[in-house]
Coordinates of C-alpha atoms in Angstrom, one line a residue:
M1 CA 270.6 85.9 -88.6
K2 CA 270.3 82.7 -90.7
T3 CA 267.4 80.4 -90.5
R4 CA 268.6 76.8 -89.9
I5 CA 265.8 74.8 -91.6
Y6 CA 267.6 71.5 -91.2
Q7 CA 271.0 71.1 -89.6
D8 CA 272.7 68.4 -87.5
G9 CA 269.7 66.2 -87.9
K10 CA 267.4 68.8 -86.5
S11 CA 264.3 70.1 -88.3
I12 CA 262.7 73.5 -87.8
R13 CA 259.0 73.5 -86.9
I14 CA 256.3 75.0 -89.1
R15 CA 253.8 77.3 -87.4
V16 CA 250.3 78.4 -88.6
A17 CA 247.8 80.4 -86.6
S18 CA 244.9 78.8 -84.9
D19 CA 242.6 80.7 -87.3
A20 CA 244.7 80.1 -90.3
T21 CA 243.1 80.5 -93.7
P22 CA 242.8 77.4 -96.0
Q23 CA 245.5 78.9 -98.1
E24 CA 247.9 79.3 -95.2
T25 CA 247.2 75.7 -94.1
C26 CA 247.9 74.6 -97.7
A27 CA 251.1 76.6 -97.8
A28 CA 252.3 75.0 -94.6
Q29 CA 251.5 71.5 -95.9
E30 CA 253.3 72.2 -99.2
L31 CA 256.4 73.5 -97.4
G32 CA 256.5 70.5 -95.1
S33 CA 256.0 68.1 -97.9
Y34 CA 258.9 69.4 -100.0
L35 CA 261.3 69.9 -97.0
E36 CA 260.7 66.2 -96.1
R37 CA 261.4 65.2 -99.7
M38 CA 264.6 67.2 -99.7
T39 CA 265.9 65.8 -96.4
S40 CA 264.1 62.6 -95.7
A41 CA 263.5 64.0 -92.3
A42 CA 260.2 64.8 -90.5
F43 CA 259.0 68.5 -90.3
D44 CA 256.4 68.9 -87.6
A45 CA 253.9 71.6 -86.8
A46 CA 254.8 73.9 -83.9
E47 CA 252.5 73.5 -80.9
A48 CA 251.0 76.7 -79.3
D49 CA 253.5 76.7 -76.5
Y50 CA 256.6 75.9 -78.6
D51 CA 259.2 78.7 -78.3
G52 CA 262.0 77.3 -80.6
P53 CA 262.8 78.6 -84.1
V54 CA 260.0 78.2 -86.7
I55 CA 258.9 79.0 -90.2
A56 CA 255.8 81.1 -89.5
I57 CA 253.2 81.0 -92.3
G58 CA 250.6 83.7 -92.9
R59 CA 248.9 85.1 -89.8
A60 CA 251.3 83.2 -87.6
A61 CA 254.0 85.8 -88.6
E62 CA 252.2 88.4 -86.5
R63 CA 253.5 86.6 -83.4
Y64 CA 257.0 87.8 -84.6
G65 CA 256.0 91.3 -85.4
V66 CA 255.4 90.8 -89.1
S67 CA 252.1 91.9 -90.6
F68 CA 251.0 91.9 -94.2
D69 CA 248.8 94.4 -96.0
G70 CA 248.9 93.7 -99.7
G71 CA 247.2 92.2 -102.7
D72 CA 246.1 88.6 -103.3
D73 CA 249.3 87.8 -105.1
D74 CA 251.8 89.7 -103.0
F75 CA 254.0 88.2 -100.4
L76 CA 256.9 89.0 -98.1
L77 CA 259.8 87.0 -96.6
K78 CA 261.4 88.2 -93.4
T79 CA 263.9 86.7 -91.0
V80 CA 263.2 87.5 -87.3
G81 CA 265.9 86.1 -85.2
E82 CA 266.2 82.4 -86.1
N83 CA 262.6 82.4 -87.5
L84 CA 261.5 82.9 -91.0
C85 CA 258.2 84.6 -91.7
I86 CA 256.2 84.0 -94.9
A87 CA 253.2 86.2 -95.2
G88 CA 251.0 87.1 -98.2
G89 CA 247.7 87.4 -99.9
K90 CA 245.5 84.4 -100.5
R91 CA 247.7 83.3 -103.4
G92 CA 250.8 85.1 -102.3
V93 CA 251.3 83.2 -99.1
I94 CA 251.6 80.0 -101.3
Y95 CA 253.8 81.8 -103.8
G96 CA 256.0 82.7 -100.8
V97 CA 256.5 79.1 -99.9
Y98 CA 257.4 78.1 -103.4
E99 CA 259.8 81.1 -103.5
V100 CA 261.6 79.8 -100.4
L101 CA 261.7 76.3 -101.9
E102 CA 263.3 77.7 -105.1
R103 CA 265.9 79.5 -102.9
L104 CA 266.7 76.1 -101.5
G105 CA 267.3 74.6 -105.0
C106 CA 263.8 73.3 -106.0
R107 CA 262.6 73.9 -109.5
F108 CA 259.1 73.4 -110.9
F109 CA 259.8 73.0 -114.6
T110 CA 256.6 71.1 -115.7
A111 CA 253.8 69.3 -113.9
T112 CA 255.7 66.1 -114.2
C113 CA 259.3 67.4 -114.1
E114 CA 260.4 68.9 -110.8
K115 CA 263.9 69.2 -109.4
V116 CA 263.8 68.4 -105.7
P117 CA 267.5 68.1 -104.6
F118 CA 268.5 66.0 -101.6
A119 CA 270.2 68.0 -98.9
D120 CA 272.2 67.1 -95.8
E121 CA 271.4 70.6 -94.4
L122 CA 269.2 73.5 -95.3
V123 CA 270.3 76.9 -94.2
L124 CA 268.7 80.1 -95.5
E125 CA 270.4 83.5 -95.4
E126 CA 268.7 86.4 -93.7
L127 CA 265.8 87.8 -95.7
D128 CA 263.8 91.0 -95.7
E129 CA 261.9 91.1 -99.0
A130 CA 258.5 92.1 -100.4
H131 CA 257.4 90.6 -103.7
S132 CA 254.6 91.6 -106.1
P133 CA 254.0 90.7 -109.7
D134 CA 254.5 93.0 -112.7
F135 CA 251.1 92.0 -113.9
T136 CA 248.1 91.4 -111.7
Y137 CA 246.5 89.1 -114.3
R138 CA 248.8 86.4 -115.6
E139 CA 247.6 83.7 -118.0
H140 CA 248.7 81.5 -120.9
N141 CA 246.9 78.4 -122.3
Y142 CA 249.6 75.8 -122.6
Y143 CA 247.9 72.6 -121.4
E144 CA 249.7 71.6 -118.2
P145 CA 248.6 74.5 -116.0
R146 CA 245.1 74.1 -117.3
V147 CA 245.1 70.4 -116.3
Y148 CA 247.2 70.5 -113.2
A149 CA 246.0 73.2 -110.8
K150 CA 249.0 72.9 -108.4
F151 CA 251.4 73.4 -111.3
A152 CA 249.5 76.6 -112.2
V153 CA 250.0 77.9 -108.7
K154 CA 253.7 76.9 -108.8
S155 CA 253.9 78.9 -112.1
R156 CA 252.2 81.9 -110.4
L157 CA 249.4 82.0 -113.0
N158 CA 246.0 83.2 -111.9
G159 CA 243.8 83.5 -115.0
Q160 CA 240.6 81.9 -116.2
Q161 CA 242.4 79.1 -118.1
H162 CA 243.6 77.7 -114.7
P163 CA 240.8 76.3 -112.6
I164 CA 242.6 76.8 -109.2
S165 CA 240.5 75.8 -106.2
E166 CA 240.1 78.3 -103.3
K167 CA 242.3 76.1 -101.2
Y168 CA 245.2 77.0 -103.5
G169 CA 244.2 80.7 -103.7
G170 CA 241.6 80.6 -106.5
H171 CA 241.9 82.4 -109.8
I172 CA 240.6 85.6 -111.4
Q173 CA 237.1 84.7 -112.6
Y174 CA 236.2 85.7 -116.1
S175 CA 232.7 85.5 -117.6
W176 CA 232.2 85.1 -121.4
F177 CA 236.0 85.5 -121.7
V178 CA 236.0 87.0 -125.2
H179 CA 234.0 87.6 -128.5
S180 CA 230.8 88.0 -126.6
F181 CA 228.6 90.1 -128.9
E182 CA 227.0 86.9 -130.1
N183 CA 225.9 86.2 -126.5
I184 CA 224.6 89.7 -126.0
V185 CA 222.6 90.3 -129.2
S186 CA 222.5 87.3 -131.5
P187 CA 221.1 87.3 -135.1
E188 CA 219.1 84.2 -134.3
E189 CA 217.1 86.2 -131.8
Y190 CA 217.0 89.7 -133.4
G191 CA 218.0 89.2 -137.0
E192 CA 214.5 89.0 -138.5
T193 CA 212.8 91.6 -136.3
H194 CA 215.7 94.1 -135.9
P195 CA 218.3 93.8 -138.6
E196 CA 219.3 97.4 -137.8
Y197 CA 221.0 96.1 -134.6
F198 CA 223.7 94.6 -136.7
A199 CA 226.7 96.1 -138.5
M200 CA 226.4 97.2 -142.1
D201 CA 229.0 96.4 -144.7
K202 CA 230.3 98.7 -147.4
E203 CA 227.5 97.7 -149.7
G204 CA 224.9 98.8 -147.2
V205 CA 223.9 95.2 -146.2
R206 CA 223.3 94.3 -142.6
M207 CA 225.4 91.2 -141.8
L208 CA 223.3 88.6 -140.0
T209 CA 225.3 85.4 -140.4
P210 CA 225.9 83.7 -137.0
Y211 CA 229.4 84.6 -135.7
K212 CA 230.2 86.5 -138.9
N213 CA 228.6 89.6 -137.7
Q214 CA 229.1 92.6 -135.4
L215 CA 226.8 95.1 -133.8
C216 CA 225.7 98.5 -134.9
L217 CA 227.0 100.2 -131.8
S218 CA 225.5 103.6 -132.5
N219 CA 222.0 102.2 -132.3
P220 CA 220.7 103.5 -128.9
E221 CA 218.4 100.6 -128.5
L222 CA 221.3 98.2 -128.0
V223 CA 222.5 99.6 -124.7
P224 CA 219.5 98.5 -122.6
I225 CA 219.5 95.1 -124.4
A226 CA 223.2 94.7 -123.5
V227 CA 222.7 95.9 -120.0
A228 CA 220.0 93.3 -119.5
A229 CA 222.1 90.5 -121.0
V230 CA 225.2 91.4 -119.0
R231 CA 223.1 91.8 -115.8
K232 CA 221.7 88.3 -116.3
N233 CA 225.1 86.8 -116.9
L234 CA 226.6 88.4 -113.8
T235 CA 223.7 87.4 -111.7
E236 CA 224.1 83.8 -112.8
H237 CA 227.9 84.1 -112.2
P238 CA 228.3 86.1 -109.0
E239 CA 231.9 84.8 -108.8
A240 CA 232.9 86.8 -111.9
E241 CA 235.4 89.6 -111.5
I242 CA 235.6 90.4 -115.2
V243 CA 232.9 90.2 -117.8
S244 CA 233.6 90.5 -121.5
I245 CA 231.7 92.9 -123.8
S246 CA 233.7 92.4 -126.9
Q247 CA 233.4 92.1 -130.7
N248 CA 232.9 88.7 -132.4
D249 CA 235.9 87.1 -134.0
W250 CA 235.1 88.6 -137.4
S251 CA 236.5 91.7 -139.0
L252 CA 233.5 94.0 -139.8
D253 CA 233.5 97.6 -139.0
C254 CA 230.0 99.0 -139.2
Q255 CA 229.6 101.4 -142.1
C256 CA 226.3 102.9 -141.3
P257 CA 226.4 106.7 -141.4
E258 CA 226.0 107.2 -137.6
C259 CA 228.8 104.7 -136.7
R260 CA 231.1 106.3 -139.3
R261 CA 230.3 109.8 -138.0
I262 CA 231.1 108.8 -134.4
N263 CA 234.3 107.0 -135.3
E264 CA 235.5 109.9 -137.4
E265 CA 234.8 112.2 -134.5
E266 CA 236.7 109.9 -132.1
G267 CA 239.6 109.4 -134.6
A268 CA 239.4 105.6 -134.5
S269 CA 237.0 102.8 -135.3
S270 CA 237.1 101.9 -131.6
G271 CA 235.1 105.1 -130.8
T272 CA 231.7 103.5 -131.0
L273 CA 232.9 100.5 -129.1
I274 CA 234.3 102.4 -126.1
R275 CA 231.2 104.6 -125.9
F276 CA 229.0 101.5 -126.0
V277 CA 231.0 99.6 -123.3
N278 CA 231.3 102.7 -121.2
A279 CA 227.5 103.1 -121.2
V280 CA 226.9 99.5 -120.2
A281 CA 229.6 99.7 -117.5
E282 CA 228.2 102.9 -116.1
E283 CA 224.7 101.5 -115.9
L284 CA 225.8 98.4 -114.1
E285 CA 228.4 99.7 -111.8
P286 CA 226.0 100.4 -108.9
E287 CA 224.8 96.8 -109.0
F288 CA 228.3 95.2 -109.6
P289 CA 230.8 97.7 -108.2
R290 CA 233.7 95.1 -108.1
V291 CA 233.3 93.9 -111.7
T292 CA 235.5 95.0 -114.5
F293 CA 233.9 95.3 -117.9
D294 CA 236.3 94.0 -120.5
T295 CA 236.5 94.7 -124.2
L296 CA 238.9 94.1 -127.1
A297 CA 241.2 96.4 -129.1
Y298 CA 241.4 93.9 -131.9
Q299 CA 241.9 94.3 -135.6
Y300 CA 239.7 97.2 -136.7
T301 CA 239.2 98.5 -133.1
R302 CA 242.9 98.3 -132.2
S303 CA 243.7 102.0 -132.4
A304 CA 242.8 104.2 -129.4
P305 CA 240.0 106.7 -129.7
K306 CA 239.7 110.1 -128.1
V307 CA 237.1 109.0 -125.6
R308 CA 238.5 107.8 -122.3
P309 CA 237.5 104.3 -121.1
R310 CA 235.8 104.4 -117.7
H311 CA 237.7 103.4 -114.6
N312 CA 235.8 100.0 -114.5
V313 CA 236.4 99.3 -118.2
C314 CA 239.4 97.2 -119.3
V315 CA 240.8 97.2 -122.8
R316 CA 242.6 94.1 -124.1
L317 CA 245.0 95.1 -126.9
C318 CA 245.7 92.3 -129.3
S319 CA 248.9 91.9 -131.3
I320 CA 247.5 89.5 -133.8
E321 CA 248.9 91.3 -136.9
C322 CA 252.5 91.5 -135.6
C323 CA 255.7 89.8 -136.5
F324 CA 256.9 87.7 -133.6
A325 CA 260.4 86.9 -134.7
H326 CA 261.4 90.4 -133.7
A327 CA 260.6 92.4 -130.6
F328 CA 257.8 94.8 -131.4
E329 CA 259.9 97.9 -130.9
E330 CA 262.8 96.5 -133.0
C331 CA 260.9 95.3 -136.0
S332 CA 260.9 97.2 -139.3
R333 CA 257.6 95.8 -140.3
E334 CA 254.9 98.5 -140.4
R335 CA 252.4 96.4 -138.5
N336 CA 254.8 96.2 -135.5
M337 CA 255.4 99.9 -135.6
A338 CA 251.7 100.5 -135.7
F339 CA 251.1 98.2 -132.7
V340 CA 253.8 100.0 -130.6
K341 CA 252.0 103.3 -131.4
D342 CA 248.7 101.8 -130.4
I343 CA 249.9 100.5 -127.1
R344 CA 251.4 103.9 -126.3
D345 CA 248.2 105.7 -127.4
W346 CA 246.0 103.4 -125.2
H347 CA 248.3 104.0 -122.3
G348 CA 247.9 107.7 -122.9
T349 CA 244.1 107.4 -122.6
G350 CA 244.6 106.2 -119.0
A351 CA 242.8 102.9 -119.9
Q352 CA 243.0 99.9 -117.7
L353 CA 245.0 98.0 -120.2
Y354 CA 245.4 94.2 -120.7
I355 CA 247.3 92.5 -123.5
W356 CA 246.3 89.5 -125.7
D357 CA 249.6 88.3 -127.2
Y358 CA 250.4 85.2 -129.4
T359 CA 253.2 82.7 -129.0
T360 CA 252.8 80.0 -131.6
C361 CA 251.8 79.3 -135.2
F362 CA 248.2 78.4 -134.9
N363 CA 247.7 76.8 -138.3
Y364 CA 250.9 74.8 -138.1
Y365 CA 251.5 74.1 -134.3
P366 CA 254.7 72.0 -134.6
T367 CA 256.5 74.6 -136.7
P368 CA 259.6 76.1 -134.9
H369 CA 258.5 79.6 -133.8
P370 CA 261.6 81.9 -133.5
N371 CA 260.2 84.2 -130.8
W372 CA 262.6 83.2 -128.0
R373 CA 264.4 86.6 -128.0
S374 CA 261.3 88.7 -128.4
L375 CA 259.4 87.4 -125.4
Q376 CA 261.2 89.5 -122.8
P377 CA 261.4 92.8 -124.6
N378 CA 257.8 92.6 -125.5
M379 CA 256.8 91.8 -121.9
R380 CA 258.8 94.9 -120.8
L381 CA 257.0 97.0 -123.5
F382 CA 253.6 95.8 -122.0
R383 CA 254.7 96.7 -118.5
E384 CA 256.2 100.1 -119.4
N385 CA 252.9 101.1 -121.1
G386 CA 250.8 100.4 -118.0
A387 CA 249.5 96.9 -118.8
K388 CA 247.9 95.3 -115.8
G389 CA 247.4 91.9 -117.2
V390 CA 248.7 89.7 -120.0
F391 CA 247.2 86.6 -121.7
E392 CA 249.7 84.7 -123.9
Q393 CA 247.6 82.7 -126.3
A394 CA 249.7 79.6 -127.0
C395 CA 249.4 76.1 -128.4
G396 CA 246.2 75.0 -126.7
A397 CA 246.3 71.4 -127.8
L398 CA 245.4 68.8 -125.2
R399 CA 248.6 67.0 -124.2
G400 CA 250.6 69.8 -125.8
S401 CA 252.7 69.8 -128.9
T402 CA 256.3 70.0 -130.0
D403 CA 258.5 73.1 -130.6
L404 CA 259.9 73.0 -127.0
N405 CA 256.6 74.2 -125.7
E406 CA 257.4 73.0 -122.1
L407 CA 260.3 75.4 -122.1
R408 CA 258.4 78.3 -123.6
A409 CA 255.6 77.9 -121.1
Y410 CA 258.1 77.9 -118.2
L411 CA 259.8 81.1 -119.5
I412 CA 256.5 82.9 -120.2
S413 CA 255.3 82.1 -116.6
K414 CA 258.5 83.6 -115.2
L415 CA 258.2 86.7 -117.4
L416 CA 254.6 87.3 -116.4
W417 CA 255.7 87.6 -112.8
D418 CA 258.9 89.6 -113.5
A419 CA 259.5 91.0 -116.9
D420 CA 263.2 91.6 -115.9
T421 CA 263.8 88.0 -114.8
D422 CA 267.0 86.3 -115.9
V423 CA 265.7 84.4 -119.0
D424 CA 269.1 82.9 -119.9
R425 CA 269.5 81.4 -116.4
H426 CA 266.0 80.0 -116.5
M427 CA 266.6 78.5 -120.0
E428 CA 269.9 76.9 -119.0
E429 CA 268.4 75.5 -115.8
F430 CA 265.4 74.1 -117.6
T431 CA 267.3 72.6 -120.6
D432 CA 270.1 71.1 -118.5
Y433 CA 267.6 69.3 -116.2
Y434 CA 264.8 68.5 -118.7
Y435 CA 267.0 67.4 -121.5
G436 CA 270.0 66.3 -119.4
E437 CA 273.2 66.0 -121.4
G438 CA 271.3 67.0 -124.5
G439 CA 270.4 70.5 -123.0
K440 CA 273.4 72.3 -124.5
Y441 CA 272.4 71.1 -128.0
I442 CA 268.9 72.3 -127.4
R443 CA 270.2 75.8 -126.5
Q444 CA 272.4 75.7 -129.6
Y445 CA 269.4 74.8 -131.7
I446 CA 267.4 77.7 -130.3
R447 CA 270.3 80.2 -130.9
L448 CA 270.7 78.9 -134.5
L449 CA 267.0 79.2 -135.1
C450 CA 266.8 82.8 -133.9
D451 CA 270.1 83.8 -135.6
T452 CA 269.0 82.4 -138.9
A453 CA 265.6 84.1 -138.8
R454 CA 267.3 87.4 -138.1
K455 CA 270.0 86.8 -140.8
E456 CA 267.3 86.0 -143.4
D457 CA 265.2 89.0 -142.2
D458 CA 262.2 86.7 -141.8
H459 CA 259.0 88.2 -140.4
V460 CA 256.9 85.5 -138.7
G461 CA 253.2 85.9 -138.1
F462 CA 250.8 83.9 -136.0
N463 CA 249.4 81.7 -138.8
D464 CA 252.2 81.6 -141.4
K465 CA 252.9 78.6 -143.7
P466 CA 256.3 77.0 -142.8
L467 CA 257.9 78.5 -145.9
H468 CA 260.1 81.2 -144.4
R469 CA 263.8 81.2 -145.4
F470 CA 264.9 80.2 -142.0
L471 CA 263.1 76.9 -142.7
D472 CA 264.9 76.2 -146.0
E473 CA 266.2 72.6 -146.4
A474 CA 269.8 73.5 -145.7
Y475 CA 268.9 75.1 -142.4
L476 CA 266.6 72.2 -141.5
D477 CA 269.6 69.9 -141.9
Q478 CA 271.6 72.1 -139.4
Y479 CA 268.8 72.0 -136.9
D480 CA 268.4 68.3 -137.3
T481 CA 272.1 67.8 -136.7
L482 CA 272.0 69.6 -133.4
L483 CA 268.9 67.7 -132.3
S484 CA 270.6 64.4 -133.4
Q485 CA 273.6 65.3 -131.2
A486 CA 271.1 65.9 -128.3
R487 CA 269.7 62.5 -129.0
E488 CA 273.1 60.8 -129.0
A489 CA 274.0 62.5 -125.8
V490 CA 271.0 61.0 -123.9
K491 CA 270.7 57.7 -125.7
D492 CA 271.1 55.8 -122.4
D493 CA 268.6 58.1 -120.5
A494 CA 265.2 56.8 -121.5
I495 CA 263.2 59.7 -120.2
R496 CA 265.3 62.4 -121.7
L497 CA 265.7 60.5 -125.0
W498 CA 261.9 60.5 -125.2
R499 CA 261.8 64.3 -124.7
V500 CA 264.5 64.9 -127.4
E501 CA 262.7 62.6 -129.9
K502 CA 259.5 64.5 -129.2
A503 CA 261.3 67.8 -130.0
R504 CA 262.6 66.3 -133.3
L505 CA 259.1 65.9 -134.5
S506 CA 259.0 69.6 -135.4
I507 CA 261.7 69.2 -138.0
R508 CA 260.1 66.1 -139.5
Y509 CA 256.7 68.0 -139.6
V510 CA 258.3 71.0 -141.5
R511 CA 260.0 68.8 -144.0
L512 CA 256.7 67.0 -144.7
M513 CA 254.7 70.3 -145.0
R514 CA 257.2 72.1 -147.2
G515 CA 257.3 69.2 -149.6
F516 CA 253.5 69.4 -149.8
L517 CA 253.3 73.2 -150.1
L518 CA 256.2 73.7 -152.5
K519 CA 256.2 70.6 -154.6
Q520 CA 252.8 69.0 -154.0
E521 CA 254.7 66.0 -152.7
L522 CA 253.2 63.8 -150.0
P523 CA 255.3 60.7 -149.4
K524 CA 252.7 58.2 -148.2
E525 CA 255.0 56.1 -146.1
E526 CA 256.5 59.1 -144.2
L527 CA 253.0 60.5 -143.8
N528 CA 251.9 57.3 -142.2
R529 CA 255.0 57.0 -140.0
F530 CA 254.8 60.7 -138.9
F531 CA 251.2 60.5 -137.8
S532 CA 251.8 57.2 -136.0
D533 CA 254.8 58.7 -134.1
W534 CA 252.8 61.8 -133.3
E535 CA 250.1 59.8 -131.6
S536 CA 252.7 57.6 -129.9
F537 CA 253.9 60.7 -128.0
G538 CA 250.3 61.3 -126.8
L539 CA 249.9 64.4 -128.9
T540 CA 246.7 65.6 -130.3
R541 CA 246.1 68.6 -132.6
M542 CA 248.6 69.9 -135.1
E543 CA 246.6 73.0 -135.7
E544 CA 244.3 75.1 -133.6
W545 CA 240.9 73.9 -134.7
C546 CA 241.3 70.2 -135.8
S547 CA 242.2 66.7 -134.7
P548 CA 245.1 65.0 -136.4
N549 CA 242.6 62.9 -138.4
T550 CA 241.1 66.1 -139.9
T551 CA 244.5 67.4 -140.7
R552 CA 245.4 64.2 -142.5
K553 CA 242.1 64.2 -144.4
A554 CA 242.9 67.7 -145.6
L555 CA 246.4 66.8 -146.8
L556 CA 245.0 63.8 -148.7
R557 CA 242.5 66.2 -150.4
G558 CA 245.1 68.8 -151.3
K559 CA 244.6 71.2 -148.4
P560 CA 247.4 71.9 -145.9
V561 CA 245.1 72.9 -143.0
G562 CA 242.2 70.8 -141.7
A563 CA 240.1 73.9 -141.0
M564 CA 239.8 74.4 -144.7
L565 CA 237.4 71.5 -144.7
Y566 CA 235.0 73.4 -142.4
S567 CA 232.3 75.5 -144.1
Y568 CA 233.0 78.3 -141.6
W569 CA 236.3 79.0 -143.2
A570 CA 234.9 78.5 -146.8
D571 CA 237.8 77.9 -149.3
E572 CA 240.4 80.2 -147.8
G573 CA 241.0 78.7 -144.4
P574 CA 242.1 80.7 -141.4
E575 CA 243.9 83.9 -142.2
E576 CA 247.5 83.8 -143.0
L577 CA 249.7 86.8 -142.7

């Protein structure tokens, strides 16, 4: 039977249990708020003795014979007579409400762009569905979900980057997050007295520079030190569900004889790492039985060893070396083929596997990143190889950037929930609403960008200079033509014109940078105008580490990346593949 939510001027009631959880109450409030926006009619709560049709939220569904027994993010939708029951976990019950609203035509594109259609009537077909995510841990670091908690919930994200209050279901609490060796055993504390705690380079030198070091994981004295440090951290952060025991962000595989012997025995440089993390996790499990001990499979530790990670150890496999213009399984680049082998090997160990993936060019944020067609096949690869969680490291600039990042963030959020989702439909819905009449030209631009990168057989890494063939001047002219057509289509629509002009900044940026990199040209007037326009759109960083002022300082001093002015990066700057 259909649920008549609003028909003939009559509104359905919304029921919550007398002992409703904060999340169930929140879900009911959100549902009522949006239904009232859609109809301009009042939607009231059902009193205890009300026996008419209702939408029953959470525990109230038990009154209609519907019970829920699932995870925090799971939910079910079930029609019982004229009633609709929405039940779920502490986040799932809220997700269920947003799912119903989407069935009724709502869309939550960005924190400041929602489609809430007006309706003379709202009738929902009979439902009997159970929903659960493909990945239990879902996270990206585009700025809006980090700043707007309700938008993170609407996007069904639940990771550390999204500070979601308990009212909205909370988030998975992470402690130390990543690159935590420096927190566990630092050279400032132990360097002088115990240099043997730190990794040895190929010349036999123990590396003690802050952050540019690793640990000598075969040293048995490190395990009790690490246990004490992690215990202290977890005691100070009892909310933590995951704690990171992971290498620093510096590539240095210890070359001491014992580390080399263990890694040779294990068949991979991750051998000493997994043995070490296993030992810490085993020691602390009785005290913290619900905590997962997380580590990285990153750069020199990316390949799987013979030793099996413990059941309470999580391995985050990182794709940092890969080409992102092609799906990992479709790319001819050796690095991609090696990554595919690694994910399959880790899956074969039975590891609790998470993924750390990359979705932008970190040195040159505004550069068009032709990864649109690789997002879904890569997400399916993760799922099919047992990944339980995915973090998509993105443009983390406050107030965002260009390169259609609002659209990319929307699609990634959808894929993190369902790797088989209809990406083309989501892209069309987003672009038609967000860019209005310019949406079709934005889609043409994306298609041309990806087609050109494939035609030119460009392989695009996470930090590449904007010098690929798909960014040659003739192609930039074609991209600019399409974006100019989008601008013309919305010239009388101020909001959408603003959005299109913001997107056009990417092409302007690439022209500026290519002139600088290829010809050492830096037209001063255009440089001034571009930076002024960039700031006028409320944008901040153009690269991962620096403010626009630092980027401009670097350009005026002959360096393309502001981070090259930092002593940490010396003369080379961040790695470029």
